[in-house]
Short mmCIF file of C-alpha atoms and ligand atoms in Angstrom, two decimals:
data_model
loop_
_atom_site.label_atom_id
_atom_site.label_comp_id
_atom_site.label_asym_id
_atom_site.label_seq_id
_atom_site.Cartn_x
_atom_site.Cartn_y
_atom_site.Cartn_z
CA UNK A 1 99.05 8.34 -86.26
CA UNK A 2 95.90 6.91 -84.61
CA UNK A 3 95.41 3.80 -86.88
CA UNK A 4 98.23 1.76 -85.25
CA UNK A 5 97.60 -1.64 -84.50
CA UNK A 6 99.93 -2.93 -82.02
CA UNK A 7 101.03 0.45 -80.05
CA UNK A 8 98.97 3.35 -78.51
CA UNK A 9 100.36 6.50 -79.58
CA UNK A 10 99.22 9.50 -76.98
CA UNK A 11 100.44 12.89 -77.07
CA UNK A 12 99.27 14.95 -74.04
CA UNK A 13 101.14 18.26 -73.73
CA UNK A 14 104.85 17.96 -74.39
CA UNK A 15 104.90 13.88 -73.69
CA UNK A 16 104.66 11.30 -75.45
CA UNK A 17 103.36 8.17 -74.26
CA UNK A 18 103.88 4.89 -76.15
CA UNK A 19 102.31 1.53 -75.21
CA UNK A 20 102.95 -1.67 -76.34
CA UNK A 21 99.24 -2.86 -77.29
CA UNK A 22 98.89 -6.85 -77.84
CA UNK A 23 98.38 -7.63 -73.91
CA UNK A 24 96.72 -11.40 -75.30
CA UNK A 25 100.12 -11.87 -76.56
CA UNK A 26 102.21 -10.30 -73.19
CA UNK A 27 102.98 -7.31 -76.01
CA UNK A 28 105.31 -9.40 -77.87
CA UNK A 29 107.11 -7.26 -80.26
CA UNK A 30 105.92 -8.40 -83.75
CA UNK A 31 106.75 -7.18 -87.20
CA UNK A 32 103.88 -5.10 -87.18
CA UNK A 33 105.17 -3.63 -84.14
CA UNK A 34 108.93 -3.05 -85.12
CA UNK A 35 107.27 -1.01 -88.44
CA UNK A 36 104.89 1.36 -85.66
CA UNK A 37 107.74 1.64 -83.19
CA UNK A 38 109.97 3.21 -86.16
CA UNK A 39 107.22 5.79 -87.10
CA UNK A 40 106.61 6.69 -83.34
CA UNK A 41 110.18 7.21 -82.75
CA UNK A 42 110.46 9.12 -85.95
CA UNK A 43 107.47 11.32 -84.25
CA UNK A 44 109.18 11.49 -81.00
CA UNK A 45 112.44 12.69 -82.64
CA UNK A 46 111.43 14.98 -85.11
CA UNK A 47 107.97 16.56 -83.09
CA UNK A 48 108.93 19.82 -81.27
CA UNK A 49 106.15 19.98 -79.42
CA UNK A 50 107.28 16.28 -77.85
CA UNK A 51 109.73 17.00 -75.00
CA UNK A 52 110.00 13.32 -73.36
CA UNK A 53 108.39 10.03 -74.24
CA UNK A 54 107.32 7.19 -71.74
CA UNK A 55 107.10 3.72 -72.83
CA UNK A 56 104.92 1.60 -70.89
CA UNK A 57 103.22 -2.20 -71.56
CA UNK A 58 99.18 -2.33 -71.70
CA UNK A 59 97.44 -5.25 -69.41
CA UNK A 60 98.10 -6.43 -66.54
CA UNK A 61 100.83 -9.37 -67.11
CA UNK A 62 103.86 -7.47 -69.42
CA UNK A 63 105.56 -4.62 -70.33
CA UNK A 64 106.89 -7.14 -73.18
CA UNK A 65 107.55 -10.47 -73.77
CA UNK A 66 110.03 -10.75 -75.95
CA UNK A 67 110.16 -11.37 -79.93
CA UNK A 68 107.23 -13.03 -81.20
CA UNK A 69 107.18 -16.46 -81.00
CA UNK A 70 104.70 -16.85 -83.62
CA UNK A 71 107.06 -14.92 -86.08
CA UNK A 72 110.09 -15.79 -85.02
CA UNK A 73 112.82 -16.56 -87.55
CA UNK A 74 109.77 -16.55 -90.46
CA UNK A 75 112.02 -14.28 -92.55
CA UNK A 76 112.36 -15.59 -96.27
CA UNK A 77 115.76 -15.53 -95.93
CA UNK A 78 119.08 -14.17 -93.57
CA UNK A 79 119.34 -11.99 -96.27
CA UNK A 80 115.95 -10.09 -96.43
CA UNK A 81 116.21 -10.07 -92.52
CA UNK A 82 119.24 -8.27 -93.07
CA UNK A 83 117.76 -5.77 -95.27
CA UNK A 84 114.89 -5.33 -93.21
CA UNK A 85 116.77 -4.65 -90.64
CA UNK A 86 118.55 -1.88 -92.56
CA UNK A 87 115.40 -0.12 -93.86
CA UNK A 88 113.62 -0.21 -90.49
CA UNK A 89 116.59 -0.05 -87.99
CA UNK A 90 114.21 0.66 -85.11
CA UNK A 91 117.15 0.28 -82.40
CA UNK A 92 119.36 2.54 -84.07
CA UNK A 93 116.14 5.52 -84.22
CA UNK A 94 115.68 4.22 -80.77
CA UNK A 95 119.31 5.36 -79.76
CA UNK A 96 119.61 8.26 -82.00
CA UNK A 97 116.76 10.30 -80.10
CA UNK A 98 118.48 13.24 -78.40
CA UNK A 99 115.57 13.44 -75.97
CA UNK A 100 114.84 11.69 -72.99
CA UNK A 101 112.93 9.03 -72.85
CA UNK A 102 111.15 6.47 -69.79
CA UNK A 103 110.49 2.78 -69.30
CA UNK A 104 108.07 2.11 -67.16
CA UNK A 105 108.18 -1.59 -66.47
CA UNK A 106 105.97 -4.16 -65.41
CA UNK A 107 105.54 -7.76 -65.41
CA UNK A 108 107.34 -9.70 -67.83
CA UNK A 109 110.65 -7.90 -69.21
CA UNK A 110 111.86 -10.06 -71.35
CA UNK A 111 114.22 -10.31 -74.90
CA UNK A 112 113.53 -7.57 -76.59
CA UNK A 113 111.52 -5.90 -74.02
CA UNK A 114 114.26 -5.43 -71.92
CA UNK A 115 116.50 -4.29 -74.97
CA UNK A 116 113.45 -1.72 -75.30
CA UNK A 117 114.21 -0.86 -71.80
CA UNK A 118 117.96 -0.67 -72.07
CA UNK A 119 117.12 2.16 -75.04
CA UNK A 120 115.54 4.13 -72.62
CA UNK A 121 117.18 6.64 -70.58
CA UNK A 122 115.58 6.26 -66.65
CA UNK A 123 113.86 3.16 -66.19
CA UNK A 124 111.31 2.90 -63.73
CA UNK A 125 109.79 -0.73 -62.37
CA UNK A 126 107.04 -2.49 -60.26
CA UNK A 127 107.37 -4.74 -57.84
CA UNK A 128 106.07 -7.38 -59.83
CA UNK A 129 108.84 -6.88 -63.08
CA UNK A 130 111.22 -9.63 -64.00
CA UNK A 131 113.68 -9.66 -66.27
CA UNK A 132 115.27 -11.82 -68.45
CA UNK A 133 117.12 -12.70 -71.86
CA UNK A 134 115.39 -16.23 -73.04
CA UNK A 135 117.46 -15.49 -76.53
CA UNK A 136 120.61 -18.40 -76.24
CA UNK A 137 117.40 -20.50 -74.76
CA UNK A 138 115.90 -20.10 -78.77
CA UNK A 139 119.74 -20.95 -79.91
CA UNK A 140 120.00 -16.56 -81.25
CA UNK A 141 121.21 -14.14 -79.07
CA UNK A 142 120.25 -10.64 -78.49
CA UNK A 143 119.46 -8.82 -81.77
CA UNK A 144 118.25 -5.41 -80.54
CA UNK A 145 121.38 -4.12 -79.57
CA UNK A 146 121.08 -5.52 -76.07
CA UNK A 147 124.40 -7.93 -75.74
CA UNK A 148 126.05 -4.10 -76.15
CA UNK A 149 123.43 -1.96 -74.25
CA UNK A 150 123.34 -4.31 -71.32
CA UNK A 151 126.97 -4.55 -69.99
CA UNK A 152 127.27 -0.87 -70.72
CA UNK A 153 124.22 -0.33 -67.79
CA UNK A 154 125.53 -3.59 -65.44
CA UNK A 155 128.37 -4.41 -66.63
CA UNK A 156 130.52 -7.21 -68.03
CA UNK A 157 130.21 -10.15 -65.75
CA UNK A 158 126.59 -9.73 -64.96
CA UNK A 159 125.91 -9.13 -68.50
CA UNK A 160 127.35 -12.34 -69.19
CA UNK A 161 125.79 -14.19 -66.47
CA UNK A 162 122.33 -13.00 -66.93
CA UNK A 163 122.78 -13.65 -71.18
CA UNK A 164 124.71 -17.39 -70.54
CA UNK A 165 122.94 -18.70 -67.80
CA UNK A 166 119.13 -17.71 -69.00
CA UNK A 167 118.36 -16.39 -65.35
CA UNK A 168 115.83 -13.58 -64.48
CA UNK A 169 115.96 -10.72 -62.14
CA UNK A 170 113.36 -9.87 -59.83
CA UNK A 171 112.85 -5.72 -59.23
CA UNK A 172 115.00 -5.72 -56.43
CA UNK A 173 117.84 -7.98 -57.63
CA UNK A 174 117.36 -5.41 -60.49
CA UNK A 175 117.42 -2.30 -58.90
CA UNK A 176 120.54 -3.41 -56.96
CA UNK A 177 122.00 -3.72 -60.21
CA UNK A 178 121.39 -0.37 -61.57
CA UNK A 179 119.43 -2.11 -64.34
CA UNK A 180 116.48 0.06 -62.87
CA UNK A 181 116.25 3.27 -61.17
CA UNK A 182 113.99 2.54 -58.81
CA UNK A 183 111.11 -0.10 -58.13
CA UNK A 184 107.80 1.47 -57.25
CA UNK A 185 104.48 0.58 -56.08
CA UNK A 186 102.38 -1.05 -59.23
CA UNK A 187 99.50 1.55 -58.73
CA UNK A 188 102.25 4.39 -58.78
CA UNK A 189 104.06 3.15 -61.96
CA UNK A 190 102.45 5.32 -64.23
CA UNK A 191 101.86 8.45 -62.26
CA UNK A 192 105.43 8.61 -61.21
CA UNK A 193 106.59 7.81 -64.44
CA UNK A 194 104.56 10.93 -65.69
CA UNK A 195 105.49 13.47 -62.91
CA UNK A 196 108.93 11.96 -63.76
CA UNK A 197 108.77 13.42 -67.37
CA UNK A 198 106.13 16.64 -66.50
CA UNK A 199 109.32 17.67 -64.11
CA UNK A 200 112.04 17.20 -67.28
CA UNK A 201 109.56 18.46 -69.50
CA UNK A 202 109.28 21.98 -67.44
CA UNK A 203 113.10 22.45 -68.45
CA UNK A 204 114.97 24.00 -71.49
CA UNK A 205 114.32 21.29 -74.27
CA UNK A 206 117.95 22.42 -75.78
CA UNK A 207 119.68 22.16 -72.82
CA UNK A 208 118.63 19.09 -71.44
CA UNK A 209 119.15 17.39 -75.21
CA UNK A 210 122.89 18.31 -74.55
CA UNK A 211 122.69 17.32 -71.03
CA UNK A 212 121.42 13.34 -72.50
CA UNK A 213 124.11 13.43 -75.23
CA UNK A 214 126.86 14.82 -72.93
CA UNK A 215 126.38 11.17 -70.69
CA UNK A 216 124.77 9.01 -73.31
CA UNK A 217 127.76 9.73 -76.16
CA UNK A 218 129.99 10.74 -73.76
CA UNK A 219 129.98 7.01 -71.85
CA UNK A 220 131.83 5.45 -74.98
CA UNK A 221 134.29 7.81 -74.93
CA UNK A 222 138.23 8.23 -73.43
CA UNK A 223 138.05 11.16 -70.97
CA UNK A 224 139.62 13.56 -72.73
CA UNK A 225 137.39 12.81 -75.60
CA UNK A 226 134.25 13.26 -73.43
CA UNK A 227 135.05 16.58 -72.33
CA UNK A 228 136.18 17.91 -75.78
CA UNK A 229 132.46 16.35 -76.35
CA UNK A 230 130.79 18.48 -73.46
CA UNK A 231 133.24 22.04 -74.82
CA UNK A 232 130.91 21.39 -77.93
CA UNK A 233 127.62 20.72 -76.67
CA UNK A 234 128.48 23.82 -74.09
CA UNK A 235 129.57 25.98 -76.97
CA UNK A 236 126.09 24.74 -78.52
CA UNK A 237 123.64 26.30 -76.09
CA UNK A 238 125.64 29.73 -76.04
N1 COA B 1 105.47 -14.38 -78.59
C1 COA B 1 104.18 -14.67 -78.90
N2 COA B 1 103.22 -14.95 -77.98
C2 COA B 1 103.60 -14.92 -76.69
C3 COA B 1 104.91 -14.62 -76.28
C4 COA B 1 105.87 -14.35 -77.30
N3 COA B 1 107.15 -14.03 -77.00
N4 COA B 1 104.98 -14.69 -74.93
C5 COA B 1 103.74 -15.01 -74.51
N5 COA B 1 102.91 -15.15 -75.55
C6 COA B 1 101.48 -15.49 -75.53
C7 COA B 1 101.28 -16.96 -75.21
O1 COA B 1 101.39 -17.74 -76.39
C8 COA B 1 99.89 -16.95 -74.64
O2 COA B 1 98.96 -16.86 -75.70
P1 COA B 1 97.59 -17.76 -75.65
O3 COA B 1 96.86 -17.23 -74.43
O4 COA B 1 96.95 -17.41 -76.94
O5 COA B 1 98.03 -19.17 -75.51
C9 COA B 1 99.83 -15.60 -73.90
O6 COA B 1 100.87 -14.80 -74.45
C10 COA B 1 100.09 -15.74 -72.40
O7 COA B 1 101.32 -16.43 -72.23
P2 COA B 1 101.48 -17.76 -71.34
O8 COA B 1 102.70 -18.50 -71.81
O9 COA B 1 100.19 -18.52 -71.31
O10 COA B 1 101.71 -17.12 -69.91
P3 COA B 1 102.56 -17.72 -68.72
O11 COA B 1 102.33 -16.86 -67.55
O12 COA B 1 102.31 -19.19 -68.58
O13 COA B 1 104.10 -17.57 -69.19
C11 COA B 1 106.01 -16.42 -70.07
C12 COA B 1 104.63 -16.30 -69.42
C13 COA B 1 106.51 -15.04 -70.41
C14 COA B 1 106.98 -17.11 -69.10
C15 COA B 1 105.88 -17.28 -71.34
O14 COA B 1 104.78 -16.79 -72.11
C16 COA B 1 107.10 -17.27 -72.21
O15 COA B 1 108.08 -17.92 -71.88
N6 COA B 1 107.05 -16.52 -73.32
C17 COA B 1 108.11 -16.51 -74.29
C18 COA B 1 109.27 -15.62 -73.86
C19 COA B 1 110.33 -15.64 -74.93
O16 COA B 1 111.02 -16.61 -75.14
N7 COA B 1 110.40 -14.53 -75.69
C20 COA B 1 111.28 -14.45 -76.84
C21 COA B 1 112.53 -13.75 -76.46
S1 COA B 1 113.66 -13.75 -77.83
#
């Protein structure tokens, strides 16, 4: 998996790293990038050597910029999008890893960046990250399963707000919104990001895959349905 093009693909012990590679382009997520992402995630899913995986943005300006202007809507027809979609549905791998996985944010957050981010589990942030959705802007709206991810995180209202009236967060604004965990000095992005997943990593891979699905499923479930969920995934480990 080294001959990637748009992502860096690093495994050092039981992490994986991922990075968004096109920094001249703020790491907009291209075609090219949606086909890597799926293999990666397949790798991160299926690897049981990989424990955690941290996605961070190379350069400077962006963790990710959004879709790719350059690309966008180029699709021969609503159709083939639609099977595309299908074949490669990158968001639905994204959400169907049962092991936990970090954003570490920077810069510009944007469109699909942030719908990257809202398939992570802990999401770390600079100072400097700003988020936004510039989709209803481009006359779409989110396609990455971020009008659904995003109220589930920060709920309804400023879901709506953020999506109808095109405005960006700043960290802080962010972080008081639960959107992040925590903001962080730029310097320490990475590093805590990585003693972040070196601590999960240290624990029983089984029991803290039940321990994501028990909140993760469990979140779009009645009560009673939840904890029939956790009986099972308790039952699981024994
Ligand atoms: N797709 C393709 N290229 C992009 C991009 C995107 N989503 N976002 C930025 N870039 C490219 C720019 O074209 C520019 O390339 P160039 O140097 O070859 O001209 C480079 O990244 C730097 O961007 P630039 O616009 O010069 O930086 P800036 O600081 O002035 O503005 C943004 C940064 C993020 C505000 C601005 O680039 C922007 O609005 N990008 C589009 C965001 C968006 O709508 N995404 C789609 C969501 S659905």
């Amino acid at each position: 998996m080294s001959d990637f093009e748009t992502i860096i693909y690093e495994k050092k012990n039981n992490l994986a790293c991922v990075t968004l590679n096109r920094p001249h382009a703020l790491n907009a997520y291209n075609l090219r990038m949606r086909d890597e992402l799926y293999q990666v995630l397949g790798a991160i899913k299926d690897d049981p050597e990989v424990r955690v995986g941290i996605f961070r943005g190379a350069g400077e300006r962006a963790f990710c910029a959004g879709a790719d202007l350059g690309e966008f809507l180029t699709a021969p027809s609503p159709v083939v999008a639609r099977q595309v979609r299908w074949e490669r549905d990158v968001w639905g791998l994204f959400l169907a890893v049962t092991k936990p996985l970090i954003a570490a944010l920077h810069g510009y957050v944007l469109g699909s960046g942030l719908e990257i981010a809202l398939c992570c589990d802990i999401r770390l942030a600079s100072e400097d990250a700003q988020f936004g959705l510039p989709e209803p802007g481009l006359g779409i709206i989110p396609a990455a399963g971020g009008s659904q991810t995003l109220p589930r995180i920060i709920g309804g209202a400023k879901a709506l707000e953020m999506l109808l009236s095109g405005r960006w967060l700043g960290a802080e604004e962010a972080e008081n919104l639960k959107l992040v965990n925590r903001v962080v000095l730029r310097k320490n992005l990475i590093p805590e990001a990585e003693s972040l997943a070196k601590k999960i990593a240290k624990f029983d891979p089984a029991a803290i895959s039940c321990a994501k699905q028990a909140i993760t499923r469990g979140l779009d479930l009645s009560l009673a349905e939840g904890l029939a969920l956790e009986a099972r995934l308790v039952a699981s480990l024994q």
